[in-house]
């Protein structure tokens, strides 16, 4: 048999058995978490299709993901403390560790070498080599009160440095892992009561922690050598009647729209806009329910908002130049997450109780496709690899 | 022979003959233009290495590139009017057309389906299907004066719309190619004399054209339905003694640093900062020569500047919070271009007459690696695929 024919036959066998993954770029890939089944879908946004599924990721009832520097691998943080490295090109699990009892999220260093995980149980953070998932650091979060603390709002702060918040202790820590077995930690204490989430802004300049126990947020200027915390948007809800909180808002997906940072106000039917120069309130937009995510479309022309029960079938769109709600969409039942493509022309929305991901044209605000998914929750695009702070 | 051994042997043959490209992500890839030899290097920024070279791209003495939505293909615009689609994964030319006599640059639509090229000879723009490089539109640029015009500053303005500037006619055109064979064109006339370059800001909000014939720039608000042009930074050089211009500054790589947009001032030893809210001058920084590129590090903490002859062996770093030059680097001879990795931790600098690409740690501002390259000029990272306006 001539070698060409033999090769051809061999390749057919390989392809037929799934042994030869298709050569393709990774810039338009993403994952959709199927929360009830411990599974993720690998999706692509050019043809808007599901490429395959990867099973065996444990409890994904509250999951988040970051991506390797080259966009090939997703690191998925599961509720059960599982950290799973998924190969998007082969649709397989490249590595997996159950590293704690209950994890809440994580971040990856800008050189791609370290992935850090924040934990509820037993608290603290653990850091892993991204190539092997070998543990390289274990940092318990014992606050000034001497007690171990849950950790929330873990972000990347450039150069193998991570920043995170101690929920119970009310502290923000900055851990430099240039030498992983001897991490250098700077502690900022007394930031306020019950910080519930935190994020690094998209320009890597600030870290913001939301405070459930106070009417305001804590801000750290990462460019300042002092790196102390100050209170911003203090008493933003003063005089307002507190509503019961049906679901805590999420800060992780925040992005700035021009000079404004949009924040879901805890327990109020309001999205707040903060001026990122003065860190004072620049406006507030009344919305139809308690906001969970307020996500700026890339470019910042609009902010898309979803809501806690009983308004979790709605998405509202805020027009930033006029600071008004210009549209109320009903994509499906139990809207959990929204993720834009990097240039902002599409937004992918998970409708858990409709068992669908609904893709909207962000410009026309019309649905252009619906993809079946089993109880979809988080949607994460691989281009998050290129974003600071994640 | 058992099938596994046969397969193994076959794969070895395939790999040895270069027939089986390595499966890999594309998020950390880029190209380095070797201007004298019509060749590009394919590089990766995680291990900082050259993966291979691709030859036969024609005259690359003034070349630019954009990327497919998935990051796999580069579309390279050559001086000779050549448009070449390079497959970064296989290191081969996927398609090539010589579409005009002299091209200057181009852009890709946000859905990835169309690539547009701006031409000097015979002027106008041509638009191609990205899959095949089949021409789908040819738009001559005949200005209000009835004469064909060179086209500069071609940018992407969302939804299959491109914006570009007519050099000779002093006009800005916005072409909607939703129906490519019947493009809808909006013309803005009288923007000023001799616009030499233009760009869409990173948030897709504004288009700015530099004017060689006047002391100021033309601005179009792409969010406004009127889409008229207004003059900004008028008379920024008033009263200054004009210097001979050794090399025209480039606007294409501009990016905002917080609220500021940094611009190389034509013919002056100055980098201007414009306030992107008021579009007035917010400051100016004295630099050692005539600036060519003023590139904000992702996040906007610094702006790196290179220079025209005779200062083209220097790079200066402006610290944005203090608006001062904090470092003067000498990476090599004839510095032509600077490109940051997406999170801004590395900057790749081409030193043409040193035949080297010099990679700096952007934080320490120390060189961390030197890669040989034959007369390197433009460096383009694949994550440009995710950036609006390009």
XYZ file of C-alpha atoms in Angstrom:
780
model
C 0.000 0.000 0.000
C 1.468 3.384 -0.889
C 2.323 5.381 2.181
C -0.155 8.138 1.317
C -3.061 5.712 1.281
C -1.863 4.074 4.450
C -1.569 7.440 6.141
C -4.982 8.422 4.882
C -6.496 5.250 6.257
C -4.726 5.732 9.567
C -5.951 9.307 9.842
C -9.508 8.196 9.139
C -9.231 5.645 11.929
C -7.793 8.237 14.279
C -10.475 10.767 13.460
C -13.235 8.182 13.672
C -12.048 7.093 17.104
C -11.767 10.638 18.285
C -8.013 10.340 18.751
C -7.143 13.274 16.530
C -8.673 16.442 17.858
C -9.368 19.032 15.212
C -6.645 21.633 14.847
C -8.269 24.978 15.657
C -7.753 28.331 17.276
C -8.854 28.805 20.865
C -9.785 32.493 20.795
C -13.480 31.868 20.221
C -13.922 29.039 22.725
C -15.745 29.030 26.014
C -17.350 26.762 28.556
C -20.887 26.483 29.854
C -21.234 24.946 33.318
C -24.007 22.356 33.573
C -24.424 22.752 37.285
C -26.514 19.708 38.160
C -24.452 17.079 36.365
C -20.825 17.980 37.112
C -20.272 18.603 33.439
C -19.172 21.464 31.206
C -19.945 22.107 27.577
C -17.133 23.335 25.353
C -18.635 25.953 23.036
C -17.445 28.209 20.220
C -18.841 31.634 19.442
C -18.079 31.996 15.712
C -20.574 29.384 14.537
C -22.307 29.454 17.936
C -22.266 25.745 18.631
C -21.474 23.141 21.286
C -18.271 21.274 20.414
C -18.582 18.660 23.140
C -18.954 18.003 26.831
C -16.540 17.047 29.590
C -17.848 15.050 32.566
C -16.580 14.212 36.021
C -15.974 17.656 37.472
C -17.750 17.001 40.770
C -20.163 19.437 42.397
C -20.543 22.436 40.089
C -23.475 24.000 41.902
C -21.372 27.146 42.355
C -18.518 27.075 39.879
C -16.124 29.567 38.331
C -13.283 29.302 35.831
C -10.076 30.932 34.656
C -8.003 30.089 31.594
C -4.432 29.236 30.749
C -2.389 31.923 29.050
C -2.701 30.231 25.668
C -6.474 29.741 25.998
C -6.284 25.966 25.681
C -7.114 24.943 29.247
C -9.863 25.972 31.637
C -9.272 25.730 35.390
C -12.642 25.118 36.990
C -13.316 25.685 40.682
C -16.123 23.533 42.057
C -18.211 23.810 45.169
C -16.728 20.551 46.508
C -13.188 21.953 46.543
C -12.364 20.352 43.225
C -9.956 22.088 40.886
C -10.173 20.604 37.407
C -7.967 21.426 34.425
C -9.968 20.838 31.250
C -8.358 20.651 27.816
C -10.735 22.523 25.497
C -9.098 21.100 22.365
C -9.353 17.422 23.267
C -12.435 17.723 25.478
C -10.761 15.821 28.290
C -9.711 16.338 31.887
C -5.972 17.056 31.893
C -5.674 17.055 35.694
C -7.915 17.234 38.751
C -7.398 17.640 42.501
C -9.875 17.926 45.326
C -7.978 20.512 47.275
C -10.388 21.631 49.990
C -13.858 21.044 51.319
C -15.594 23.973 49.693
C -14.031 26.364 47.223
C -15.419 29.592 45.916
C -13.242 30.708 43.020
C -9.730 31.481 41.951
C -7.315 33.345 39.755
C -4.279 32.719 37.557
C -0.958 34.575 37.564
C -0.184 36.779 34.548
C 2.714 34.548 33.489
C 0.314 31.589 33.543
C 2.391 29.522 35.957
C 0.255 29.599 39.121
C -3.425 29.060 39.808
C -4.766 30.081 43.221
C -7.993 28.850 44.822
C -9.941 30.537 47.597
C -11.692 28.283 50.055
C -14.625 28.414 52.464
C -13.679 25.129 54.122
C -11.146 25.173 55.763
C -10.637 28.754 54.568
C -7.452 30.259 53.200
C -6.020 29.878 49.725
C -4.030 27.155 48.038
C -1.791 27.671 45.044
C -0.973 25.149 42.325
C 1.432 24.747 39.439
C -0.780 25.139 36.354
C 1.150 22.488 34.402
C 0.610 19.643 36.880
C -1.799 20.933 39.574
C 0.925 20.120 42.093
C 0.360 22.226 45.218
C 3.060 24.851 45.725
C 1.596 26.926 48.570
C -1.021 26.691 51.298
C -1.883 29.963 53.001
C -4.311 29.690 55.928
C -6.302 32.858 56.473
C -6.094 33.482 60.191
C -7.212 37.010 60.882
C -6.166 39.429 63.588
C -8.836 37.812 65.753
C -6.846 34.557 65.702
C -9.518 32.570 63.909
C -9.434 30.963 60.479
C -11.527 32.798 57.934
C -13.397 31.983 54.784
C -11.791 33.603 51.752
C -13.730 35.436 49.024
C -12.947 37.703 46.090
C -9.623 36.218 44.996
C -8.016 38.254 42.209
C -4.718 38.457 40.381
C -2.592 41.520 41.064
C 0.261 41.047 38.520
C 3.615 39.355 38.905
C 2.605 36.172 40.788
C 0.696 38.254 43.341
C -2.842 37.469 44.444
C -5.265 39.588 46.463
C -8.181 38.254 48.465
C -10.583 39.056 51.261
C -11.108 37.340 54.622
C -14.850 37.122 55.051
C -14.939 36.500 58.798
C -11.986 38.675 59.794
C -12.780 41.676 57.589
C -9.285 41.858 56.135
C -7.723 42.080 52.670
C -4.481 40.185 52.051
C -1.985 40.589 49.241
C 0.210 37.505 48.760
C 3.342 37.676 46.614
C 4.236 34.155 45.450
C 7.423 34.917 43.564
C 8.930 32.373 46.001
C 5.930 30.073 46.507
C 7.241 28.227 49.561
C 7.894 31.514 51.330
C 5.013 33.753 50.284
C 5.255 37.386 51.260
C 1.931 38.580 52.661
C 0.733 42.107 53.268
C -2.350 42.336 55.457
C -4.855 45.172 55.472
C -7.034 44.957 58.556
C -10.251 46.633 59.629
C -11.745 47.027 56.175
C -15.333 46.689 57.430
C -17.824 44.013 58.405
C -18.690 40.952 56.330
C -16.930 41.530 53.028
C -18.825 39.174 50.713
C -16.955 39.426 47.412
C -14.170 41.361 45.758
C -12.589 42.029 42.415
C -9.626 43.626 40.704
C -10.766 46.253 38.195
C -10.099 45.483 34.541
C -7.116 47.844 34.420
C -5.473 46.170 37.428
C -5.509 49.487 39.277
C -7.973 48.867 42.101
C -9.313 46.104 44.292
C -12.842 46.534 45.579
C -14.519 44.475 48.293
C -18.272 44.617 48.829
C -19.401 44.772 52.474
C -22.578 43.042 53.516
C -22.360 44.366 57.035
C -21.991 48.013 56.075
C -23.357 50.564 53.679
C -20.298 50.956 51.465
C -17.322 49.209 49.884
C -13.612 48.906 50.633
C -11.125 50.094 47.992
C -7.394 49.367 47.666
C -5.244 51.327 45.171
C -2.870 48.646 43.852
C -0.651 51.276 42.209
C 0.019 52.990 45.529
C 2.953 51.661 47.534
C 0.988 52.061 50.777
C -1.792 49.748 49.646
C -4.228 50.664 52.403
C -7.991 50.381 52.193
C -10.448 53.213 52.217
C -14.221 53.258 52.323
C -16.062 54.321 49.179
C -19.708 54.924 48.395
C -20.261 55.191 52.117
C -23.903 55.158 53.141
C -25.032 54.633 49.560
C -28.260 53.198 50.864
C -28.717 55.576 53.794
C -32.342 56.330 54.515
C -33.540 53.619 52.169
C -35.677 50.892 53.543
C -33.717 47.648 53.572
C -35.257 44.808 51.639
C -34.642 41.171 52.380
C -31.769 39.937 50.195
C -32.783 36.990 48.055
C -29.417 36.415 46.469
C -26.098 38.082 47.097
C -24.941 40.219 44.194
C -21.738 39.203 42.446
C -18.885 41.596 41.902
C -16.556 39.380 39.908
C -17.924 40.271 36.506
C -17.898 44.021 36.945
C -16.357 46.102 34.289
C -16.059 49.776 33.765
C -18.102 51.669 31.239
C -15.982 54.683 30.386
C -15.304 56.351 33.712
C -18.069 54.542 35.533
C -18.078 51.310 37.453
C -21.519 49.787 37.803
C -22.367 47.931 41.008
C -25.437 45.986 42.002
C -26.670 47.552 45.270
C -27.193 44.947 47.967
C -30.875 44.382 48.686
C -32.089 47.371 46.695
C -33.691 47.636 43.290
C -30.823 49.820 42.177
C -27.634 49.665 40.144
C -25.076 52.166 41.403
C -22.551 53.969 39.211
C -19.264 54.950 40.839
C -16.927 57.546 39.325
C -13.585 55.741 39.081
C -11.652 58.989 39.487
C -13.224 60.303 42.674
C -14.852 57.049 43.857
C -18.017 58.906 44.688
C -21.467 57.996 43.509
C -22.023 59.257 39.964
C -25.585 58.090 39.602
C -28.042 55.314 40.265
C -30.446 53.529 37.990
C -33.732 52.062 39.231
C -34.190 48.501 38.021
C -37.029 46.035 38.401
C -35.593 43.783 41.072
C -32.557 42.989 43.206
C -29.603 42.974 40.797
C -27.186 40.026 40.863
C -24.781 40.780 38.010
C -24.292 44.177 36.366
C -22.064 43.449 33.381
C -20.775 46.156 31.076
C -20.788 45.266 27.410
C -17.198 45.530 26.116
C -16.770 49.170 25.190
C -19.103 50.224 27.969
C -22.051 51.507 25.952
C -24.536 49.372 27.903
C -24.743 47.474 31.157
C -26.773 44.275 31.240
C -28.341 43.323 34.582
C -29.937 40.145 35.887
C -31.902 39.676 39.077
C -32.611 37.616 42.160
C -35.864 35.719 42.617
C -38.690 36.589 41.934
C -37.419 38.647 38.977
C -34.920 36.090 37.766
C -36.580 35.647 34.395
C -35.667 39.194 33.355
C -32.597 40.956 32.019
C -32.539 44.727 31.849
C -30.248 46.801 29.649
C -28.987 50.155 30.923
C -27.916 52.696 28.301
C -24.828 54.310 29.832
C -24.873 57.722 28.080
C -28.442 58.388 29.266
C -28.303 56.241 32.446
C -31.718 54.783 31.708
C -33.134 51.298 31.254
C -33.757 50.947 27.513
C -34.891 47.349 27.366
C -36.319 44.557 29.474
C -35.729 41.102 28.030
C -37.208 37.763 29.031
C -34.650 35.211 27.803
C -36.043 32.286 29.814
C -36.516 30.918 33.321
C -33.941 31.477 36.104
C -31.314 33.636 34.412
C -28.044 32.908 36.203
C -25.230 34.409 34.171
C -24.336 36.588 31.189
C -21.064 36.540 29.253
C -20.118 38.765 26.318
C -17.855 37.828 23.456
C -14.684 39.917 23.669
C -15.715 42.560 21.135
C -19.187 42.677 22.656
C -21.263 41.757 19.612
C -22.871 38.725 21.283
C -23.985 37.992 24.823
C -24.525 34.436 26.033
C -27.163 34.065 28.767
C -27.825 30.958 30.836
C -31.478 30.212 31.575
C -31.197 27.412 34.127
C -34.824 26.367 34.370
C -35.342 26.577 30.617
C -32.336 24.258 30.147
C -31.028 26.657 27.523
C -28.256 29.054 26.739
C -29.776 31.974 24.849
C -27.465 33.998 22.625
C -28.403 37.612 21.934
C -27.111 40.010 19.330
C -25.998 42.725 21.745
C -26.669 45.485 19.238
C -30.215 44.556 18.218
C -30.964 42.868 21.577
C -32.730 40.036 19.753
C -32.034 36.352 20.470
C -30.127 34.821 17.556
C -29.735 31.273 18.829
C -30.757 28.910 21.607
C -28.524 26.008 22.608
C -29.794 23.221 24.825
C -27.900 22.792 28.106
C -28.670 20.858 31.270
C -29.294 23.443 34.031
C -26.691 25.902 32.732
C -25.101 28.356 35.162
C -21.725 30.053 34.608
C -20.513 30.845 31.089
C -16.831 31.673 30.665
C -15.060 32.690 27.436
C -11.413 31.704 26.934
C -10.438 35.315 26.248
C -10.691 35.863 30.000
C -7.090 34.629 29.805
C -6.166 38.047 28.424
C -7.951 40.037 31.131
C -6.115 41.492 34.101
C -7.255 40.601 37.590
C -8.778 37.196 36.817
C 2.260 -5.126 13.107
C -0.218 -4.281 15.847
C -2.238 -1.236 14.976
C -0.865 0.795 17.881
C 2.710 0.353 16.676
C 1.691 1.101 13.126
C -0.087 4.230 14.254
C 2.876 5.251 16.347
C 5.206 4.796 13.403
C 2.870 6.746 11.159
C 2.612 9.595 13.638
C 6.384 9.742 13.902
C 6.606 10.021 10.120
C 3.949 12.715 10.101
C 5.605 14.681 12.854
C 9.054 14.293 11.285
C 7.774 15.609 7.973
C 6.001 18.476 9.629
C 2.601 17.179 8.569
C 1.123 17.048 12.045
C 1.146 20.458 13.655
C 1.256 20.415 17.404
C -2.130 20.806 19.048
C -1.947 24.038 21.043
C -3.863 27.089 22.146
C -3.548 30.275 20.130
C -3.978 32.867 22.885
C -0.247 33.367 23.394
C 0.777 33.490 19.739
C 1.968 36.423 17.686
C 3.869 37.332 14.561
C 7.047 39.297 13.982
C 7.382 40.864 10.538
C 10.821 40.404 8.970
C 10.504 43.372 6.683
C 13.372 42.803 4.277
C 12.657 39.176 3.419
C 8.881 39.000 2.992
C 8.711 36.637 5.907
C 7.019 36.490 9.297
C 8.049 34.646 12.401
C 5.352 32.877 14.401
C 6.161 33.438 18.084
C 4.704 32.465 21.458
C 4.903 34.561 24.598
C 4.636 31.920 27.353
C 8.042 30.343 26.738
C 9.110 33.374 24.646
C 10.257 31.520 21.566
C 10.032 31.458 17.774
C 7.869 28.558 16.617
C 8.671 28.916 12.927
C 8.698 31.209 9.935
C 6.382 31.675 6.963
C 7.838 32.951 3.679
C 6.438 34.379 0.469
C 4.449 37.341 1.769
C 5.827 39.836 -0.757
C 6.954 43.355 0.178
C 6.604 43.756 3.936
C 8.485 47.039 4.180
C 5.376 48.584 5.752
C 3.135 45.824 7.013
C 0.289 45.449 9.473
C -1.871 42.552 10.615
C -5.228 41.637 12.093
C -6.391 38.253 13.353
C -9.265 35.872 12.813
C -11.851 35.657 15.549
C -10.455 32.348 16.809
C -6.854 33.588 16.811
C -5.642 30.944 14.378
C -5.059 33.075 11.291
C -3.234 36.353 10.732
C -4.274 38.605 7.837
C -1.183 40.516 6.801
C -1.319 43.679 4.688
C 1.836 44.271 2.648
C 3.212 47.352 0.969
C 2.777 45.707 -2.438
C -0.986 45.372 -2.023
C -0.693 41.783 -0.939
C -3.189 40.383 1.547
C -1.938 37.110 2.996
C -3.812 34.787 5.332
C -1.285 32.906 7.455
C -2.178 29.833 9.491
C -0.291 30.227 12.777
C -0.826 26.576 13.741
C 0.568 25.000 10.588
C 2.968 27.807 9.713
C 1.669 27.985 6.161
C -0.042 30.449 3.835
C -3.744 29.572 3.784
C -4.588 32.109 1.058
C -3.057 35.136 -0.629
C -4.234 37.823 -3.066
C -2.459 40.842 -4.468
C -5.421 43.157 -4.331
C -3.989 46.597 -5.086
C -0.763 48.364 -5.922
C 0.053 49.691 -2.479
C -1.852 48.921 0.686
C -1.526 50.515 4.066
C -3.495 48.446 6.544
C -6.842 46.927 7.309
C -9.401 45.720 9.783
C -11.656 42.743 10.436
C -15.381 42.746 11.224
C -16.412 41.767 14.749
C -18.150 38.610 13.512
C -14.911 37.630 11.781
C -16.475 37.278 8.340
C -14.997 40.282 6.479
C -11.503 41.709 6.179
C -11.145 45.206 4.691
C -7.963 46.689 3.204
C -7.176 50.365 2.718
C -5.125 51.272 -0.319
C -2.820 54.069 -1.483
C -2.782 52.825 -5.074
C -5.371 53.122 -6.568
C -6.939 54.329 -3.316
C -10.224 53.204 -1.792
C -10.890 50.035 0.177
C -11.531 46.466 -0.831
C -13.322 43.920 1.289
C -12.783 40.155 1.318
C -14.423 37.054 2.709
C -12.057 35.924 5.478
C -12.614 32.230 4.720
C -11.487 32.364 1.081
C -10.122 35.884 0.440
C -12.735 36.182 -2.296
C -13.409 39.874 -2.936
C -16.910 40.920 -1.867
C -16.720 44.708 -2.202
C -14.635 47.396 -3.898
C -15.244 50.932 -2.683
C -13.338 53.652 -4.584
C -12.672 56.713 -2.449
C -13.656 59.613 -4.675
C -13.953 62.706 -2.537
C -16.187 65.745 -2.895
C -13.471 67.166 -5.137
C -14.177 64.403 -7.683
C -10.731 62.830 -7.427
C -9.723 59.398 -6.123
C -8.046 59.518 -2.745
C -5.555 57.464 -0.810
C -7.158 55.814 2.204
C -5.596 55.753 5.682
C -6.675 54.854 9.209
C -9.068 51.990 8.454
C -10.846 50.772 11.581
C -13.679 48.454 12.516
C -16.826 50.100 13.842
C -18.918 47.058 14.862
C -21.501 45.089 12.929
C -19.711 44.756 9.538
C -19.078 48.495 9.488
C -15.693 50.020 8.688
C -14.512 53.599 9.117
C -11.636 55.181 7.225
C -10.118 58.472 6.163
C -9.539 59.916 2.698
C -6.055 61.391 2.796
C -6.322 63.640 -0.251
C -9.960 64.666 0.119
C -9.944 65.281 3.875
C -13.027 63.155 4.513
C -14.033 60.341 6.857
C -16.282 57.592 5.480
C -18.303 55.012 7.374
C -19.175 51.980 5.227
C -21.797 49.478 6.382
C -21.228 46.159 4.617
C -24.153 44.216 5.992
C -25.006 43.769 2.289
C -21.512 43.744 0.777
C -22.527 44.255 -2.843
C -24.544 47.325 -1.894
C -22.507 49.004 0.838
C -24.174 51.860 2.644
C -21.736 54.753 2.979
C -21.959 57.796 5.187
C -19.510 60.572 4.266
C -18.183 63.230 6.616
C -16.552 66.003 4.619
C -14.328 68.926 5.534
C -12.576 67.288 8.464
C -9.310 69.226 7.869
C -6.225 69.081 5.679
C -4.041 66.021 5.136
C -5.365 63.455 7.610
C -2.446 61.041 7.860
C -3.774 58.253 10.090
C -6.782 57.339 12.181
C -7.984 54.874 14.752
C -11.013 53.649 16.628
C -10.506 53.954 20.383
C -10.288 50.682 22.317
C -13.859 51.037 23.593
C -15.253 51.499 20.083
C -16.658 54.873 21.093
C -14.589 57.322 19.044
C -12.714 57.582 15.772
C -9.788 59.981 15.697
C -7.935 61.178 12.608
C -4.588 62.947 12.893
C -4.143 65.972 10.622
C -0.741 66.723 9.138
C -1.958 69.935 7.563
C -3.404 71.422 10.747
C -2.671 71.821 14.409
C -5.324 69.472 15.766
C -7.223 66.232 15.214
C -10.664 65.270 13.937
C -12.991 63.297 16.241
C -16.134 61.319 15.409
C -18.424 60.045 18.192
C -19.492 56.617 16.895
C -22.208 56.348 19.536
C -23.914 59.497 18.306
C -26.463 59.009 15.542
C -25.291 62.229 13.827
C -21.735 60.968 13.407
C -20.236 64.318 12.498
C -16.616 65.311 13.015
C -15.326 67.952 15.352
C -11.879 69.401 15.881
C -10.072 68.508 19.100
C -6.763 69.620 20.601
C -6.906 72.576 18.257
C -3.668 74.556 18.041
C -1.895 72.122 20.372
C 1.408 73.302 18.916
C 0.532 76.986 18.642
C 3.503 79.222 19.134
C 5.922 76.325 19.069
C 8.659 76.298 16.518
C 7.956 73.611 13.954
C 10.652 70.988 13.585
C 11.221 69.009 10.425
C 9.333 65.718 10.674
C 11.632 62.736 10.291
C 8.941 60.084 10.495
C 5.190 60.409 10.734
C 3.817 59.301 14.076
C 1.467 56.345 14.132
C -1.907 56.457 15.766
C -2.979 52.866 15.270
C -1.535 51.536 18.474
C -2.931 54.175 20.781
C -4.696 53.090 23.850
C -6.174 54.926 26.723
C -4.579 55.076 30.134
C -7.463 55.622 32.520
C -9.181 58.752 31.234
C -6.262 59.848 29.121
C -5.398 59.167 25.514
C -1.725 59.670 24.728
C -0.781 61.025 21.310
C 2.607 61.597 19.711
C 2.700 65.274 18.688
C 3.691 65.696 15.047
C 7.189 67.127 14.714
C 7.569 68.038 18.393
C 9.456 66.396 21.220
C 6.195 65.979 23.083
C 3.615 63.355 23.926
C 0.185 64.906 24.391
C -2.458 63.621 26.810
C -6.076 64.218 25.858
C -8.913 63.978 28.375
C -11.335 61.492 26.786
C -14.332 63.126 28.481
C -13.810 66.716 27.396
C -11.342 66.073 24.546
C -9.202 68.923 25.729
C -5.504 68.747 26.450
C -4.913 67.270 29.893
C -1.157 67.522 29.873
C 1.984 67.118 27.842
C 5.183 65.255 28.539
C 8.541 66.358 27.142
C 10.405 63.441 25.579
C 13.838 63.158 24.012
C 12.893 63.099 20.352
C 10.047 63.017 17.852
C 7.692 60.305 19.087
C 6.477 57.657 16.628
C 4.421 55.299 18.803
C 3.021 56.121 22.252
C 1.666 52.796 23.501
C -0.134 52.433 26.812
C 0.734 49.332 28.770
C -2.474 47.332 29.316
C -4.009 48.818 32.445
C -2.628 52.251 31.574
C -0.071 52.684 34.331
C 2.681 53.561 31.849
C 3.055 54.716 28.266
C 6.046 53.472 26.276
C 7.320 55.753 23.512
C 9.718 55.226 20.615
C 11.222 57.855 18.339
C 12.142 58.959 14.842
C 15.751 59.228 13.693
C 18.164 60.276 15.203
C 16.691 59.075 18.523
C 15.459 55.738 17.228
C 17.657 53.700 19.542
C 15.722 54.890 22.600
C 12.480 53.980 24.310
C 11.108 56.202 27.041
C 8.602 55.171 29.686
C 6.060 57.707 30.943
C 4.569 57.112 34.387
C 0.932 58.090 33.979
C 0.041 59.018 37.596
C 2.920 61.529 37.762
C 3.069 62.354 34.006
C 6.850 62.124 34.011
C 9.450 60.122 32.119
C 10.701 57.519 34.594
C 13.043 55.551 32.363
C 15.030 55.770 29.143
C 15.911 52.397 27.669
C 18.311 51.512 24.858
C 17.022 48.167 23.574
C 19.021 48.220 20.324
C 19.412 49.964 16.993
C 16.425 51.353 15.044
C 13.492 50.594 17.334
C 10.457 50.247 15.085
C 7.646 48.777 17.134
C 6.484 47.759 20.606
C 3.768 45.250 21.439
C 2.558 44.273 24.905
C 1.216 40.894 25.929
C -2.484 41.239 26.753
C -2.067 41.495 30.533
C 0.875 43.834 30.065
C 3.562 41.876 31.879
C 5.879 41.699 28.826
C 6.623 44.094 25.995
C 8.196 42.900 22.759
C 10.357 45.487 20.978
C 11.736 45.208 17.451
C 15.280 46.542 16.963
C 15.611 46.460 13.185
C 19.299 47.248 12.822
C 20.258 44.947 15.687
C 18.356 42.119 13.951
C 16.712 41.342 17.277
C 13.423 41.324 19.075
C 14.083 42.374 22.657
C 11.568 41.284 25.295
C 11.274 43.395 28.435
C 9.632 42.629 31.746
C 7.284 45.617 31.760
C 7.323 45.842 35.549
C 11.091 45.801 36.147
C 11.859 47.343 32.727
C 14.751 44.916 32.294
C 15.304 42.867 29.133
C 14.501 39.218 29.815
C 15.188 37.732 26.402
C 16.560 38.540 22.950
C 15.345 36.633 19.909
C 17.170 36.867 16.584
C 15.075 38.229 13.708
C 15.998 39.492 10.241
C 15.258 43.243 10.193
C 12.181 42.968 12.441
C 9.495 45.631 12.203
C 5.855 45.124 13.255
C 4.979 42.755 16.105
C 1.337 41.700 16.438
C -0.160 39.469 19.141
C -3.105 37.223 18.268
C -5.179 38.662 21.109
C -5.708 41.707 18.883
C -8.558 39.510 17.622
C -10.401 40.381 20.833
C -9.867 44.147 20.587
C -12.519 46.475 19.251
C -11.655 48.758 16.342
C -8.955 46.599 14.743
